[in-house]
Amino acid sequence: MSSKVALVTGASSGIGEVTALKLQELGYTVYGAARRVERMSRLAEAGVHVLPMDVTDTASMQAGVDGIIAESGRIDVLVNNAGYGSYGAIEDVPLDEARAQFEVNIFGAARLIQLVLPHMRAQRSGTIVNISSMGGKIHTPLGGWYHGTKFALEGLSDCLRMELKPFGVDVVIVEPGAIRTEWGGIAADNLRKTSGDTAYARQADAMAESLGSESTARRSSPPSVIADTVAKAVTARRPRTRYAVGFGARPLIFLRRALPDRAYDALVARAMGTPTGARRQDLSDH
């Protein structure tokens, strides 16, 4: 196992950090990449190779992959974990911010895939793990741009899996549910800034409360469940194409499949405490 090499993006905290440490424990040579290298001292102390990398900067990604190949001679696992969720009403979110979210969550992952694939194909082996979300299968109000990136990642991964099968390269999608990281609080703060004073304020307040509440944090799963899942996928002889793990992931994905659209909409609105309708005079206020 010591000859296997893994690259994990978004490794400065949360899922990425724990996944890098897990793969290191399994004997992989691990490269943890992130913009904020000063936050990766724990990884460096554990023997993880720390890489400065911005997934919106092609030169940064190229330099990172080139450095891994020069130093280790191969790359066996890519974990595309870098990403973020910027919530707000579709009407309210500036298109520059929407594009930025796609640049990180989709195009950054896609470019890294393009960079590692020549090496994996030459080896006739490799595993690409794309960290999606249950949000790639379900939808919630005020998360349109975020869900759009995750739906896109699901489709890209499915196509990629078929394209790479002849070369012995596996593509795995991990769909986390609610995970105990700083993600929820950051998303809640950004949501209030974006839509807290607009026509969508009632929905924004309810969603922000749900995203950032202590009760949500208590129910959320630890990041280690995702790290364990990635480890299971990359060491399996025949990994599953998808792993839905973490609080709420499997039941919510099941309900989305089972329920008609409007029934699912009503269920989510009740769960999140968001308004489901408006009186005529409410509509005239805006």
XYZ file of N, CA and C in Angstrom:
858
model
N 0.821 -1.209 0.000
C 0.000 0.000 0.000
C 0.854 1.257 0.000
N 2.099 1.164 0.489
C 2.920 2.363 0.630
C 3.250 3.000 -0.717
N 3.132 2.236 -1.814
C 3.442 2.791 -3.121
C 2.288 3.597 -3.702
N 1.103 3.484 -3.098
C -0.064 4.201 -3.611
C -0.004 5.667 -3.203
N -0.424 6.544 -4.126
C -0.341 7.993 -3.913
C -1.734 8.606 -4.054
N -2.103 9.466 -3.104
C -3.423 10.096 -3.109
C -3.291 11.611 -3.019
N -4.162 12.302 -3.742
C -4.284 13.762 -3.666
C -5.674 14.092 -3.153
N -5.744 14.860 -2.074
C -7.009 15.268 -1.469
C -7.088 16.786 -1.491
N -8.106 17.346 -2.111
C -8.264 18.802 -2.137
C -9.166 19.265 -0.986
N -9.109 20.551 -0.711
C -9.886 21.087 0.409
C -9.470 20.468 1.724
N -8.154 20.256 1.889
C -7.648 19.473 3.016
C -7.328 20.309 4.250
N -7.649 21.589 4.253
C -7.275 22.427 5.394
C -8.218 22.286 6.577
N -9.365 21.626 6.383
C -10.318 21.468 7.484
C -11.354 20.415 7.119
N -12.181 20.067 8.093
C -13.355 19.244 7.856
C -13.100 17.918 7.172
N -13.936 17.617 6.192
C -13.887 16.337 5.494
C -12.525 16.112 4.848
N -11.975 17.123 4.201
C -10.699 16.963 3.512
C -9.567 16.631 4.457
N -9.506 17.318 5.576
C -8.439 17.073 6.552
C -8.526 15.649 7.099
N -9.716 15.240 7.514
C -9.878 13.919 8.112
C -9.634 12.818 7.079
N -10.048 13.057 5.841
C -9.818 12.070 4.782
C -8.336 11.909 4.495
N -7.612 13.013 4.434
C -6.159 12.938 4.207
C -5.480 12.133 5.312
N -5.875 12.368 6.560
C -5.284 11.634 7.676
C -5.645 10.151 7.628
N -6.875 9.842 7.225
C -7.308 8.448 7.130
C -6.496 7.691 6.080
N -6.320 8.300 4.918
C -5.543 7.649 3.865
C -4.085 7.500 4.279
N -3.584 8.489 5.021
C -2.222 8.389 5.548
C -2.105 7.188 6.486
N -3.098 6.977 7.340
C -3.099 5.838 8.257
C -3.098 4.516 7.501
N -3.743 4.496 6.340
C -3.820 3.271 5.544
C -2.523 2.975 4.792
N -1.575 3.899 4.833
C -0.295 3.666 4.188
C -0.102 4.372 2.869
N -1.067 5.173 2.469
C -0.904 5.951 1.239
C 0.113 7.069 1.455
N 0.794 7.432 0.399
C 1.515 8.698 0.361
C 0.482 9.749 -0.008
N 0.208 10.659 0.908
C -0.918 11.586 0.746
C -0.419 13.009 0.550
N -1.004 13.661 -0.433
C -0.791 15.087 -0.668
C -2.100 15.808 -0.339
N -2.050 16.667 0.664
C -3.218 17.452 1.045
C -3.096 18.841 0.459
N -4.100 19.250 -0.319
C -4.028 20.529 -1.035
C -5.101 21.486 -0.547
N -4.746 22.738 -0.433
C -5.688 23.788 -0.064
C -5.030 25.137 -0.298
N -5.850 26.175 -0.303
C -5.303 27.525 -0.448
C -4.587 27.958 0.825
N -5.145 27.574 1.979
C -4.632 28.073 3.259
C -3.698 27.034 3.882
N -2.470 27.031 3.412
C -1.513 26.031 3.895
C -1.195 26.220 5.375
N -1.363 27.424 5.883
C -1.062 27.666 7.298
C -2.021 26.904 8.209
N -3.141 26.442 7.658
C -4.108 25.683 8.467
C -3.866 24.179 8.392
N -2.782 23.758 7.735
C -2.559 22.330 7.554
C -1.364 21.807 8.345
N -1.034 22.461 9.467
C 0.095 22.009 10.280
C -0.156 20.626 10.856
N -1.408 20.320 11.194
C -1.731 18.993 11.728
C -1.430 17.903 10.694
N -1.739 18.197 9.446
C -1.450 17.231 8.385
C 0.050 17.045 8.211
N 0.771 18.156 8.198
C 2.221 18.082 8.012
C 2.875 17.281 9.134
N 2.396 17.476 10.360
C 2.945 16.749 11.498
C 2.686 15.252 11.382
N 1.582 14.876 10.714
C 1.239 13.461 10.538
C 1.970 12.829 9.357
N 2.720 13.630 8.604
C 3.459 13.102 7.463
C 2.785 13.307 6.132
N 1.663 14.027 6.128
C 0.999 14.350 4.867
C 1.790 15.447 4.169
N 1.965 15.318 2.860
C 2.641 16.353 2.082
C 1.655 17.493 1.830
N 1.982 18.677 2.272
C 1.092 19.827 2.162
C 1.380 20.578 0.866
N 0.314 20.810 0.103
C 0.444 21.503 -1.177
C -0.400 22.770 -1.186
N 0.180 23.907 -1.570
C -0.667 25.077 -1.819
C -1.355 24.897 -3.169
N -2.672 24.987 -3.179
C -3.398 24.803 -4.436
C -4.719 25.560 -4.389
N -4.968 26.313 -5.447
C -6.234 27.021 -5.635
C -6.930 26.376 -6.827
N -8.079 25.758 -6.589
C -8.733 25.016 -7.668
C -9.411 25.931 -8.687
N -9.298 27.235 -8.501
C -9.752 28.157 -9.540
C -8.581 28.680 -10.372
N -7.375 28.184 -10.101
C -6.156 28.642 -10.779
C -5.512 27.446 -11.474
N -5.614 27.399 -12.804
C -5.088 26.262 -13.553
C -3.595 26.065 -13.327
N -2.839 27.152 -13.290
C -1.392 27.032 -13.088
C -1.083 26.395 -11.738
N -1.852 26.751 -10.720
C -1.667 26.180 -9.391
C -1.926 24.678 -9.396
N -2.980 24.255 -10.074
C -3.309 22.833 -10.145
C -2.265 22.072 -10.958
N -1.841 22.655 -12.077
C -0.828 22.017 -12.918
C 0.466 21.826 -12.144
N 0.870 22.858 -11.417
C 2.101 22.770 -10.635
C 1.989 21.697 -9.560
N 0.828 21.598 -8.940
C 0.630 20.593 -7.900
C 0.737 19.177 -8.440
N 0.050 18.894 -9.540
C 0.090 17.553 -10.123
C 1.491 17.238 -10.649
N 2.108 18.199 -11.308
C 3.474 17.989 -11.810
C 4.434 17.666 -10.667
N 4.252 18.367 -9.549
C 5.115 18.134 -8.400
C 4.939 16.737 -7.814
N 3.696 16.271 -7.756
C 3.427 14.919 -7.244
C 4.080 13.872 -8.133
N 3.925 14.034 -9.433
C 4.505 13.057 -10.369
C 6.025 13.080 -10.295
N 6.609 14.278 -10.202
C 8.063 14.376 -10.122
C 8.600 13.729 -8.853
N 7.861 13.861 -7.762
C 8.323 13.374 -6.472
C 7.990 11.907 -6.232
N 6.775 11.492 -6.634
C 6.298 10.139 -6.313
C 6.146 9.236 -7.523
N 6.131 9.825 -8.715
C 6.113 9.020 -9.924
C 4.759 8.493 -10.361
N 3.722 8.734 -9.571
C 2.408 8.196 -9.922
C 1.333 8.921 -9.109
N 0.100 8.686 -9.488
C -1.030 9.159 -8.688
C -2.153 8.142 -8.845
N -2.610 7.621 -7.717
C -3.577 6.532 -7.718
C -4.981 6.961 -7.312
N -5.068 7.984 -6.488
C -6.366 8.426 -5.973
C -6.441 9.946 -6.034
N -7.532 10.448 -6.576
C -7.853 11.874 -6.493
C -9.168 12.006 -5.746
N -9.150 12.737 -4.646
C -10.368 13.034 -3.895
C -10.698 14.496 -4.115
N -11.694 14.754 -4.948
C -12.142 16.119 -5.216
C -13.112 16.539 -4.111
N -12.549 17.155 -3.084
C -13.347 17.561 -1.942
C -13.537 19.074 -1.845
N -12.658 19.846 -2.450
C -12.757 21.306 -2.355
C -14.116 21.774 -2.873
N -14.756 22.622 -2.112
C -16.058 23.133 -2.530
C -16.663 23.973 -1.423
N -17.715 24.698 -1.770
C -18.406 25.492 -0.757
C -19.850 25.702 -1.180
N -20.668 26.106 -0.213
C -22.074 26.368 -0.487
C -22.406 27.822 -0.213
N -22.845 28.523 -1.225
C -23.224 29.930 -1.087
C -24.726 30.027 -1.305
N -25.448 30.165 -0.210
C -26.905 30.144 -0.276
C -27.468 31.547 -0.483
N -28.671 31.585 -1.007
C -29.388 32.827 -1.266
C -30.390 32.585 -2.376
N -31.417 33.408 -2.415
C -32.403 33.271 -3.482
C -31.728 33.426 -4.845
N -32.168 32.648 -5.794
C -31.590 32.737 -7.140
C -31.661 34.163 -7.663
N -32.725 34.862 -7.334
C -32.885 36.256 -7.759
C -31.862 37.169 -7.099
N -31.464 36.853 -5.880
C -30.601 37.741 -5.099
C -29.112 37.516 -5.314
N -28.704 36.287 -5.596
C -27.279 35.981 -5.683
C -26.699 36.593 -6.956
N -25.687 37.448 -6.843
C -25.063 38.016 -8.043
C -24.498 36.904 -8.927
N -24.601 37.083 -10.221
C -24.124 36.034 -11.121
C -22.626 35.796 -10.991
N -21.875 36.814 -10.597
C -20.443 36.606 -10.369
C -20.211 35.591 -9.256
N -21.037 35.659 -8.207
C -20.923 34.702 -7.112
C -21.383 33.318 -7.550
N -22.447 33.273 -8.356
C -22.910 31.988 -8.878
C -21.824 31.336 -9.724
N -21.188 32.114 -10.579
C -20.106 31.579 -11.413
C -18.935 31.111 -10.558
N -18.636 31.869 -9.506
C -17.518 31.497 -8.631
C -17.774 30.149 -7.980
N -19.018 29.891 -7.610
C -19.352 28.613 -6.988
C -19.183 27.463 -7.984
N -19.579 27.698 -9.224
C -19.370 26.680 -10.255
C -17.881 26.499 -10.543
N -17.107 27.573 -10.499
C -15.668 27.467 -10.744
C -15.008 26.550 -9.716
N -15.386 26.688 -8.456
C -14.790 25.860 -7.408
C -15.357 24.451 -7.434
N -16.684 24.342 -7.401
C -17.335 23.043 -7.192
C -17.327 22.146 -8.429
N -17.281 22.743 -9.625
C -17.347 21.949 -10.853
C -16.071 22.062 -11.686
N -15.738 23.264 -12.107
C -14.644 23.399 -13.057
C -13.283 23.107 -12.424
N -13.122 23.430 -11.135
C -11.886 23.059 -10.457
C -11.718 21.557 -10.391
N -12.798 20.857 -10.014
C -12.754 19.391 -9.971
C -12.487 18.816 -11.360
N -13.163 19.363 -12.366
C -13.005 18.845 -13.730
C -11.584 19.055 -14.241
N -10.988 20.204 -13.951
C -9.626 20.450 -14.431
C -8.631 19.513 -13.763
N -8.792 19.268 -12.465
C -7.893 18.335 -11.796
C -8.038 16.932 -12.365
N -9.266 16.550 -12.681
C -9.493 15.251 -13.313
C -8.729 15.181 -14.634
N -8.821 16.247 -15.429
C -8.103 16.270 -16.705
C -6.597 16.137 -16.502
N -6.084 16.724 -15.433
C -4.643 16.712 -15.195
C -4.129 15.361 -14.705
N -4.929 14.647 -13.920
C -4.449 13.366 -13.386
C -4.727 12.200 -14.333
N -5.690 12.344 -15.221
C -6.089 11.201 -16.039
C -4.993 10.642 -16.953
N -4.159 11.451 -17.584
C -3.093 10.842 -18.401
C -2.223 9.872 -17.607
N -1.968 10.188 -16.336
C -1.145 9.327 -15.493
C -1.908 8.067 -15.087
N -3.184 8.221 -14.742
C -3.981 7.052 -14.368
C -4.188 6.120 -15.564
N -4.423 6.689 -16.713
C -4.613 5.841 -17.896
C -3.330 5.084 -18.240
N -2.196 5.757 -18.086
C -0.910 5.090 -18.353
C -0.678 3.935 -17.384
N -1.151 4.098 -16.138
C -1.027 3.040 -15.135
C -2.057 1.933 -15.330
N -3.127 2.255 -16.077
C -4.280 1.373 -16.224
C -4.954 1.134 -14.875
N -4.909 2.135 -14.025
C -5.549 2.009 -12.710
C -5.686 3.392 -12.089
N -6.576 3.477 -11.128
C -6.780 4.725 -10.410
C -8.220 4.846 -9.943
N -8.433 5.717 -8.971
C -9.782 5.973 -8.467
C -9.973 7.471 -8.296
N -11.027 7.991 -8.894
C -11.420 9.387 -8.711
C -12.646 9.404 -7.813
N -12.543 10.085 -6.681
C -13.651 10.202 -5.736
C -14.129 11.643 -5.747
N -15.340 11.856 -6.213
C -15.928 13.191 -6.222
C -16.871 13.328 -5.035
N -16.559 14.262 -4.138
C -17.407 14.496 -2.974
C -18.554 15.409 -3.408
N -19.689 14.792 -3.614
C -20.883 15.519 -4.006
C -21.645 15.907 -2.740
N -22.895 15.528 -2.645
C -23.736 15.860 -1.500
C -25.079 15.196 -1.724
N -25.816 14.975 -0.628
C -27.208 14.606 -0.848
C -27.914 15.734 -1.607
N -27.310 16.932 -1.549
C -27.821 18.070 -2.314
C -27.650 17.921 -3.802
N -26.972 16.859 -4.252
C -26.927 16.551 -5.669
C -28.089 15.688 -6.124
N -28.926 15.287 -5.163
C -30.089 14.463 -5.469
C -31.397 15.073 -4.968
N -31.295 15.992 -4.013
C -32.484 16.634 -3.459
C -32.351 18.144 -3.658
N -33.413 18.873 -3.314
C -33.352 20.332 -3.425
C -33.987 20.970 -2.195
N -33.512 22.170 -1.884
C -34.047 22.971 -0.789
C -34.167 24.417 -1.267
N -35.069 25.181 -0.654
C -35.191 26.589 -1.060
C -33.922 27.371 -0.722
N -33.606 28.330 -1.547
C -32.498 29.260 -1.383
C -31.132 28.593 -1.558
N -31.135 27.372 -2.085
C -29.873 26.686 -2.344
C -29.670 26.381 -3.808
N -30.356 27.118 -4.675
C -30.369 26.778 -6.093
C -29.003 26.698 -6.742
N -28.134 27.666 -6.471
C -26.815 27.664 -7.122
C -25.958 26.543 -6.570
N -26.017 26.307 -5.255
C -25.265 25.204 -4.666
C -25.754 23.866 -5.206
N -27.069 23.647 -5.162
C -27.600 22.392 -5.681
C -27.264 22.229 -7.161
N -27.271 23.322 -7.898
C -26.918 23.250 -9.313
C -25.524 22.694 -9.525
N -24.572 23.111 -8.684
C -23.209 22.594 -8.826
C -23.146 21.108 -8.504
N -23.897 20.686 -7.504
C -23.837 19.280 -7.096
C -24.598 18.383 -8.075
N -25.714 18.853 -8.609
C -26.389 18.098 -9.664
C -25.456 17.944 -10.864
N -24.732 19.005 -11.192
C -23.792 18.949 -12.314
C -22.667 17.958 -12.034
N -22.167 17.934 -10.806
C -21.092 17.012 -10.455
C -21.553 15.562 -10.561
N -22.796 15.322 -10.210
C -23.340 13.956 -10.336
C -23.359 13.532 -11.806
N -23.855 14.381 -12.673
C -23.929 14.037 -14.089
C -22.556 13.879 -14.713
N -21.643 14.784 -14.376
C -20.281 14.688 -14.896
C -19.638 13.369 -14.462
N -19.852 12.991 -13.205
C -19.246 11.769 -12.680
C -19.796 10.528 -13.366
N -21.101 10.504 -13.629
C -21.697 9.348 -14.301
C -21.123 9.174 -15.705
N -21.009 10.269 -16.439
C -20.428 10.190 -17.785
C -18.967 9.753 -17.715
N -18.241 10.321 -16.767
C -16.818 10.006 -16.615
C -16.610 8.531 -16.290
N -17.480 7.978 -15.456
C -17.358 6.570 -15.089
C -17.406 5.667 -16.323
N -18.319 5.975 -17.237
C -18.437 5.173 -18.457
C -17.239 5.378 -19.371
N -16.755 6.611 -19.451
C -15.616 6.903 -20.320
C -14.340 6.199 -19.856
N -14.179 6.062 -18.553
C -12.918 5.561 -18.009
C -12.903 4.062 -17.757
N -14.039 3.409 -17.874
C -14.086 1.972 -17.621
C -13.079 1.188 -18.467
N -12.915 1.514 -19.757
C -11.943 0.742 -20.551
C -10.497 0.907 -20.100
N -10.213 1.922 -19.279
C -8.839 2.192 -18.860
C -8.545 1.707 -17.441
N -9.516 1.051 -16.812
C -9.299 0.535 -15.470
C -9.352 1.581 -14.378
N -9.953 2.738 -14.662
C -10.050 3.828 -13.689
C -11.475 3.882 -13.153
N -11.623 3.847 -11.836
C -12.944 3.904 -11.200
C -13.319 5.340 -10.872
N -14.613 5.627 -10.948
C -15.152 6.923 -10.541
C -16.215 6.669 -9.485
N -16.056 7.296 -8.330
C -16.937 7.092 -7.187
C -17.518 8.433 -6.759
N -18.802 8.446 -6.476
C -19.470 9.639 -5.959
C -19.816 9.391 -4.494
N -19.437 10.310 -3.623
C -19.837 10.259 -2.219
C -20.838 11.380 -1.979
N -21.979 11.026 -1.398
C -23.069 11.972 -1.186
C -23.303 12.167 0.312
N -22.532 13.073 0.944
C -22.709 13.283 2.385
C -24.067 13.885 2.714
N -24.591 13.472 3.873
C -25.732 14.154 4.453
C -25.226 15.310 5.297
N -25.884 15.564 6.419
C -25.456 16.637 7.316
C -24.199 16.200 8.059
N -23.121 16.961 7.894
C -21.835 16.639 8.487
C -21.419 17.777 9.421
N -20.846 17.417 10.549
C -20.487 18.386 11.584
C -19.197 19.108 11.208
N -19.324 20.157 10.407
C -18.185 20.986 10.027
C -18.615 22.449 10.138
N -17.707 23.354 9.755
C -18.026 24.787 9.789
C -18.915 25.205 8.625
N -19.219 24.264 7.718
C -19.977 24.564 6.500
C -21.332 25.195 6.813
N -22.094 24.598 7.746
C -23.448 25.072 8.007
C -23.498 26.502 8.520
N -22.619 26.820 9.453
C -22.606 28.166 10.003
C -22.218 29.214 8.972
N -21.229 28.879 8.133
C -20.805 29.804 7.087
C -21.935 30.013 6.086
N -22.603 28.917 5.695
C -23.717 29.022 4.742
C -24.839 29.872 5.312
N -25.136 29.700 6.610
C -26.201 30.477 7.251
C -25.870 31.966 7.259
N -24.627 32.299 7.602
C -24.215 33.712 7.627
C -24.320 34.336 6.242
N -23.833 33.618 5.232
C -23.898 34.151 3.870
C -25.333 34.292 3.384
N -26.185 33.363 3.794
C -27.593 33.428 3.404
C -28.254 34.679 3.954
N -28.002 34.981 5.211
C -28.590 36.190 5.810
C -28.068 37.456 5.119
N -26.786 37.465 4.772
C -26.226 38.636 4.099
C -26.829 38.823 2.709
N -27.113 37.707 2.035
C -27.581 37.780 0.653
C -29.071 38.054 0.549
N -29.872 37.356 1.353
C -31.332 37.439 1.203
C -32.057 37.848 2.472
N -31.313 38.216 3.521
C -31.945 38.557 4.792
C -32.752 39.833 4.775
N -32.507 40.718 3.804
C -33.236 41.987 3.730
C -33.944 42.147 2.398
N -34.322 41.036 1.796
C -34.990 41.096 0.499
C -36.396 40.519 0.620
N -37.050 40.355 -0.506
C -38.388 39.763 -0.520
C -38.386 38.335 0.019
N -37.207 37.736 0.097
C -37.089 36.344 0.546
C -36.660 36.248 2.007
N -36.808 37.344 2.758
C -36.287 37.408 4.125
C -36.876 36.321 5.028
N -38.173 36.068 4.928
C -38.790 35.049 5.793
C -38.190 33.677 5.521
N -38.028 33.353 4.264
C -37.415 32.078 3.938
C -35.957 32.041 4.394
N -35.248 33.149 4.192
C -33.837 33.203 4.570
C -33.654 33.013 6.068
N -34.497 33.669 6.866
C -34.384 33.518 8.318
C -34.614 32.074 8.741
N -35.635 31.451 8.157
C -35.949 30.069 8.520
C -34.833 29.115 8.096
N -34.345 29.279 6.876
C -33.292 28.397 6.384
C -31.991 28.604 7.157
N -31.646 29.854 7.437
C -30.420 30.139 8.175
C -30.487 29.537 9.569
N -31.647 29.620 10.195
C -31.818 29.028 11.518
C -31.619 27.519 11.460
N -32.161 26.903 10.426
C -32.019 25.454 10.270
C -30.571 25.060 9.999
N -29.890 25.808 9.115
C -28.518 25.474 8.751
C -27.541 25.636 9.915
N -27.763 26.673 10.716
C -26.788 27.005 11.748
C -27.183 26.659 13.164
N -28.297 25.942 13.355
C -28.786 25.695 14.707
C -27.951 24.645 15.440
N -27.973 24.715 16.754
C -27.263 23.735 17.569
C -27.868 22.351 17.422
N -29.194 22.283 17.265
C -29.847 20.979 17.118
C -29.407 20.297 15.819
N -29.240 21.088 14.759
C -28.738 20.518 13.502
C -27.319 20.004 13.683
N -26.500 20.778 14.377
C -25.112 20.369 14.619
C -25.054 19.085 15.435
N -25.941 18.964 16.439
C -25.932 17.760 17.275
C -26.318 16.522 16.482
N -27.265 16.669 15.549
C -27.711 15.522 14.766
C -26.723 15.161 13.659
N -25.900 16.101 13.274
C -24.992 15.883 12.144
C -23.952 14.814 12.467
N -23.495 14.139 11.415
C -22.484 13.090 11.560
C -21.086 13.709 11.563
N -20.133 13.062 12.206
C -18.756 13.580 12.185
C -18.126 13.384 10.811
N -17.145 14.215 10.455
C -16.483 14.075 9.156
C -15.835 12.712 8.953
N -15.544 12.016 10.039
C -14.887 10.717 9.923
C -15.731 9.706 9.160
N -17.067 9.862 9.146
C -17.885 8.897 8.392
C -17.618 9.026 6.894
N -17.288 10.235 6.450
C -16.952 10.421 5.038
C -15.557 9.897 4.758
N -14.624 10.165 5.659
C -13.263 9.648 5.490
C -13.268 8.127 5.437
N -14.036 7.492 6.313
C -14.119 6.030 6.320
C -14.720 5.509 5.018
N -15.683 6.241 4.483
C -16.320 5.841 3.226
C -15.344 5.953 2.061
N -14.594 7.048 2.022
C -13.581 7.205 0.972
C -12.560 6.074 1.060
N -12.124 5.769 2.286
C -11.161 4.686 2.472
C -11.730 3.361 1.971
N -12.984 3.109 2.275
C -13.639 1.876 1.823
C -13.687 1.822 0.299
N -14.007 2.957 -0.316
C -14.144 2.993 -1.777
C -12.809 2.771 -2.484
N -11.766 3.426 -1.995
C -10.490 3.355 -2.727
C -9.749 2.042 -2.498
N -10.131 1.293 -1.456
C -9.479 0.010 -1.203
C -10.318 -1.172 -1.694
N -11.525 -0.913 -2.170
C -12.394 -1.990 -2.648
C -11.936 -2.470 -4.019
N -12.052 -3.773 -4.240
C -11.721 -4.304 -5.566
C -12.703 -3.785 -6.602
N -13.949 -3.680 -6.218
C -14.998 -3.159 -7.102
C -15.857 -2.182 -6.301
N -15.461 -0.915 -6.213
C -16.215 0.038 -5.391
C -17.599 0.306 -5.956
N -18.505 0.667 -5.075
C -19.815 1.094 -5.530
C -19.685 2.408 -6.290
N -20.648 2.684 -7.152
C -20.609 3.943 -7.897
C -20.997 5.123 -7.033
N -21.801 4.871 -5.983
C -22.287 5.933 -5.104
C -22.342 5.449 -3.664
N -22.010 6.360 -2.766
C -22.140 6.097 -1.336
C -22.876 7.291 -0.715
N -24.105 7.082 -0.266
C -24.857 8.109 0.462
C -24.662 7.849 1.944
N -23.986 8.748 2.640
C -23.621 8.510 4.039
C -23.781 9.803 4.840
N -23.946 9.637 6.143
C -24.115 10.791 7.009
C -25.577 11.053 7.292
N -25.827 11.857 8.313
C -27.182 12.083 8.799
C -28.126 12.560 7.693
N -29.216 11.836 7.516
C -30.281 12.247 6.608
C -30.100 11.879 5.161
N -28.909 11.447 4.752
C -28.648 11.275 3.322
C -29.553 10.223 2.688
N -29.537 9.024 3.210
C -30.308 7.953 2.583
C -31.814 8.187 2.643
N -32.374 8.542 3.816
C -33.830 8.749 3.840
C -34.303 9.895 2.965
N -33.543 10.991 2.919
C -33.984 12.126 2.112
C -33.879 11.831 0.621
N -32.831 11.145 0.213
C -32.716 10.757 -1.202
C -33.840 9.791 -1.576
N -34.156 8.881 -0.663
C -35.262 7.955 -0.915
C -36.586 8.702 -1.060
N -36.841 9.638 -0.151
C -38.097 10.390 -0.207
C -38.193 11.207 -1.483
N -37.078 11.762 -1.930
C -37.101 12.540 -3.168
C -37.503 11.657 -4.348
N -37.021 10.422 -4.356
C -37.380 9.506 -5.431
C -38.837 9.068 -5.334
N -39.314 8.882 -4.093
C -40.626 8.270 -3.884
C -41.782 9.254 -4.011
N -41.551 10.504 -3.643
C -42.640 11.470 -3.577
C -42.784 12.268 -4.868
N -44.012 12.646 -5.221
C -44.194 13.616 -6.307
C -43.522 14.943 -5.936
N -43.226 15.751 -6.929
C -42.477 16.996 -6.703
C -43.100 17.879 -5.628
N -44.394 18.172 -5.748
C -45.018 19.110 -4.806
C -45.147 18.523 -3.408
N -45.307 17.213 -3.310
C -45.332 16.586 -1.995
C -43.966 16.702 -1.324
N -42.913 16.514 -2.116
C -41.570 16.667 -1.570
C -41.320 18.130 -1.179
N -41.740 19.063 -2.033
C -41.580 20.490 -1.722
C -42.221 20.826 -0.380
N -43.444 20.330 -0.176
C -44.172 20.622 1.062
C -43.467 20.005 2.268
N -42.937 18.801 2.096
C -42.218 18.144 3.189
C -40.999 18.944 3.608
N -40.215 19.397 2.627
C -39.010 20.170 2.931
C -39.373 21.505 3.570
N -40.411 22.161 3.053
C -40.821 23.446 3.615
C -41.217 23.299 5.084
N -41.943 22.238 5.402
C -42.322 22.015 6.798
C -41.095 21.734 7.657
N -40.200 20.917 7.137
C -39.009 20.562 7.905
C -38.118 21.771 8.161
N -38.006 22.647 7.178
C -37.143 23.815 7.297
C -37.840 25.005 7.950
N -39.154 24.926 8.044
C -39.918 26.038 8.603
C -40.065 27.208 7.666
N -39.924 26.961 6.361
C -40.053 28.046 5.385
C -41.503 28.191 4.965
N -41.945 29.416 4.623
C -43.332 29.622 4.207
C -43.634 28.884 2.913
N -44.840 28.350 2.829
C -45.233 27.579 1.648
C -46.163 28.356 0.728
N -46.619 29.509 1.143
C -47.522 30.286 0.306
C -47.582 31.711 0.807
N -48.317 32.548 0.117
C -48.436 33.949 0.515
C -49.836 34.442 0.217
N -50.326 35.289 1.124
C -51.611 35.923 0.867
C -51.433 36.974 -0.219
N -52.522 37.327 -0.883
C -52.445 38.276 -1.986
C -51.812 39.592 -1.538
N -52.180 40.048 -0.311
C -51.607 41.320 0.142
C -50.114 41.200 0.404
N -49.632 39.983 0.786
C -48.187 39.808 0.963
C -47.451 40.000 -0.343
N -48.018 39.450 -1.410
C -47.376 39.546 -2.708
C -47.309 40.990 -3.172
N -48.313 41.767 -2.854
C -48.338 43.164 -3.307
C -47.358 44.037 -2.562
N -46.829 43.547 -1.449
C -45.894 44.355 -0.651
C -44.544 44.522 -1.334
N -44.219 43.646 -2.278
C -42.868 43.666 -2.854
C -42.944 44.028 -4.325
